[in-house]
Short mmCIF file of C-alpha atoms in Angstrom, two decimals:
data_model
loop_
_atom_site.label_atom_id
_atom_site.label_comp_id
_atom_site.label_asym_id
_atom_site.label_seq_id
_atom_site.Cartn_x
_atom_site.Cartn_y
_atom_site.Cartn_z
CA GLN A 1313 -0.03 0.01 0.03
CA VAL A 1314 1.39 3.40 -1.02
CA GLN A 1315 2.14 5.58 1.96
CA LEU A 1316 3.18 9.24 2.17
CA GLN A 1317 4.45 10.59 5.44
CA GLU A 1318 5.19 14.29 5.90
CA SER A 1319 7.48 15.72 8.51
CA GLY A 1320 9.25 18.97 9.27
CA GLY A 1321 6.38 21.19 10.19
CA ASP A 1322 7.06 23.65 13.01
CA THR A 1323 6.39 27.11 14.33
CA VAL A 1324 8.79 29.72 12.99
CA GLN A 1325 8.97 33.47 13.03
CA ASP A 1326 8.09 35.75 10.18
CA GLY A 1327 10.93 35.64 7.66
CA GLY A 1328 12.10 32.22 8.80
CA SER A 1329 12.74 29.05 6.81
CA LEU A 1330 11.66 25.45 7.03
CA ARG A 1331 12.18 22.25 4.98
CA LEU A 1332 9.36 19.79 4.79
CA SER A 1333 9.95 16.18 3.87
CA CYS A 1334 7.63 13.49 2.49
CA ALA A 1335 8.79 9.94 2.74
CA VAL A 1336 7.24 7.70 0.15
CA SER A 1337 6.88 3.94 0.61
CA GLU A 1338 5.67 1.21 -1.76
CA TYR A 1339 6.01 3.57 -4.71
CA SER A 1340 8.75 5.33 -6.64
CA ALA A 1341 8.60 9.04 -6.00
CA SER A 1342 10.74 9.75 -9.04
CA MET A 1343 8.47 7.93 -11.45
CA THR A 1344 5.35 10.12 -11.10
CA CYS A 1345 4.25 13.67 -10.51
CA MET A 1346 4.28 14.77 -6.90
CA ALA A 1347 3.15 17.97 -5.24
CA TRP A 1348 2.72 19.92 -2.08
CA PHE A 1349 -0.62 21.34 -1.06
CA ARG A 1350 -1.64 23.43 1.92
CA GLN A 1351 -4.79 24.10 3.74
CA PRO A 1352 -5.16 26.99 6.18
CA LEU A 1353 -7.55 26.48 9.03
CA GLY A 1354 -11.08 26.99 7.81
CA LYS A 1355 -10.09 27.39 4.16
CA GLY A 1356 -9.79 25.26 1.10
CA ARG A 1357 -6.78 23.26 -0.03
CA GLU A 1358 -4.45 24.94 -2.56
CA GLY A 1359 -1.58 23.54 -4.60
CA VAL A 1360 1.77 25.11 -3.69
CA ALA A 1361 4.39 23.31 -5.80
CA ALA A 1362 4.55 20.28 -8.08
CA ILE A 1363 7.24 18.31 -9.85
CA SER A 1364 6.94 15.92 -12.81
CA SER A 1365 8.56 12.48 -13.08
CA MET A 1366 12.16 11.82 -14.04
CA LEU A 1367 10.93 10.62 -17.39
CA THR A 1368 9.52 14.06 -18.14
CA HIS A 1369 12.60 15.83 -16.85
CA ASN A 1370 11.47 16.94 -13.39
CA LYS A 1371 9.50 19.94 -14.51
CA THR A 1372 8.20 22.11 -11.71
CA LYS A 1373 5.29 24.42 -11.15
CA TYR A 1374 4.65 26.84 -8.36
CA HIS A 1375 1.75 28.89 -7.06
CA ASP A 1376 2.37 32.55 -7.73
CA SER A 1377 2.37 33.33 -4.00
CA VAL A 1378 5.41 31.11 -3.33
CA LYS A 1379 7.49 31.66 -6.48
CA GLY A 1380 11.06 32.60 -5.50
CA ARG A 1381 10.51 31.52 -1.91
CA PHE A 1382 9.66 27.77 -2.10
CA THR A 1383 11.56 25.03 -3.89
CA ILE A 1384 10.28 21.50 -4.53
CA SER A 1385 12.84 18.72 -5.01
CA ARG A 1386 13.33 14.98 -4.61
CA ASN A 1387 15.96 12.61 -3.29
CA ASN A 1388 15.38 9.76 -5.67
CA ALA A 1389 17.72 7.37 -3.81
CA ALA A 1390 15.94 7.91 -0.52
CA ASN A 1391 12.49 8.23 -2.12
CA ILE A 1392 11.75 11.49 -0.37
CA LEU A 1393 10.10 14.64 -1.61
CA TYR A 1394 11.08 17.98 -0.17
CA LEU A 1395 9.70 21.50 0.13
CA GLN A 1396 12.29 24.10 1.01
CA MET A 1397 10.48 27.21 2.27
CA SER A 1398 12.11 30.60 2.95
CA SER A 1399 10.92 34.14 3.66
CA LEU A 1400 7.94 32.67 5.44
CA THR A 1401 5.04 34.94 6.37
CA PRO A 1402 1.95 34.40 8.55
CA GLU A 1403 -0.01 33.87 5.29
CA ASP A 1404 1.92 30.60 4.82
CA THR A 1405 0.48 29.21 8.04
CA ALA A 1406 -1.34 25.99 7.11
CA ALA A 1407 -1.36 22.21 7.24
CA TYR A 1408 0.91 21.05 4.43
CA TYR A 1409 0.22 17.82 2.53
CA CYS A 1410 2.21 15.93 -0.03
CA ALA A 1411 0.46 14.07 -2.85
CA ALA A 1412 1.40 11.68 -5.64
CA ASP A 1413 -0.08 10.86 -8.99
CA ARG A 1414 -0.08 7.40 -10.58
CA GLY A 1415 2.22 6.84 -13.50
CA PRO A 1416 5.04 8.87 -15.12
CA TRP A 1417 3.25 10.60 -17.97
CA CYS A 1418 1.59 13.40 -16.03
CA ASN A 1419 1.98 17.17 -15.82
CA PRO A 1420 3.03 18.91 -12.62
CA ASN A 1421 -0.38 20.41 -11.91
CA LEU A 1422 -1.62 22.16 -8.82
CA ASP A 1423 -5.06 20.67 -8.98
CA ALA A 1424 -5.82 18.28 -6.09
CA ASN A 1425 -8.05 16.23 -8.36
CA ASP A 1426 -4.98 15.10 -10.34
CA TYR A 1427 -3.47 13.31 -7.33
CA VAL A 1428 -4.30 9.87 -6.07
CA PHE A 1429 -2.20 9.35 -2.97
CA TRP A 1430 -2.03 11.72 0.01
CA GLY A 1431 -0.19 12.06 3.29
CA GLN A 1432 -1.70 13.02 6.58
CA GLY A 1433 -0.17 16.51 6.70
CA THR A 1434 2.24 18.53 8.82
CA GLN A 1435 1.48 21.84 10.45
CA VAL A 1436 3.43 24.98 9.61
CA THR A 1437 2.81 28.05 11.75
CA VAL A 1438 4.49 31.36 11.07
CA SER A 1439 4.29 33.86 13.92
CA SER A 1440 4.44 37.61 13.37
#
């Protein structure tokens, strides 16, 4: 059974940095599209960053609000997806989820409907 397990969430001050990790089991993270989503308390889930498979050259896509601040990447050997976040603001406060598609021939979209497997989430809180 495919499992995604996020970690790295914490409380940081405005302007701080964090790196989230998503450990993938029973599936190859490099062979499909993967993404990070977030959901602020009481709001809907939004796509933050996505990466395509190795076969489609690891293309990335970012939400406009995080461009230049967040970086999505993978450690293929360890089967881990990362989200490096910097210049964090209180507006980044949310539960963050990683997600995986099924199969390599996908586009790195930020639509939650395109993803099949989901983690349980990790909380990021940015204090002002």
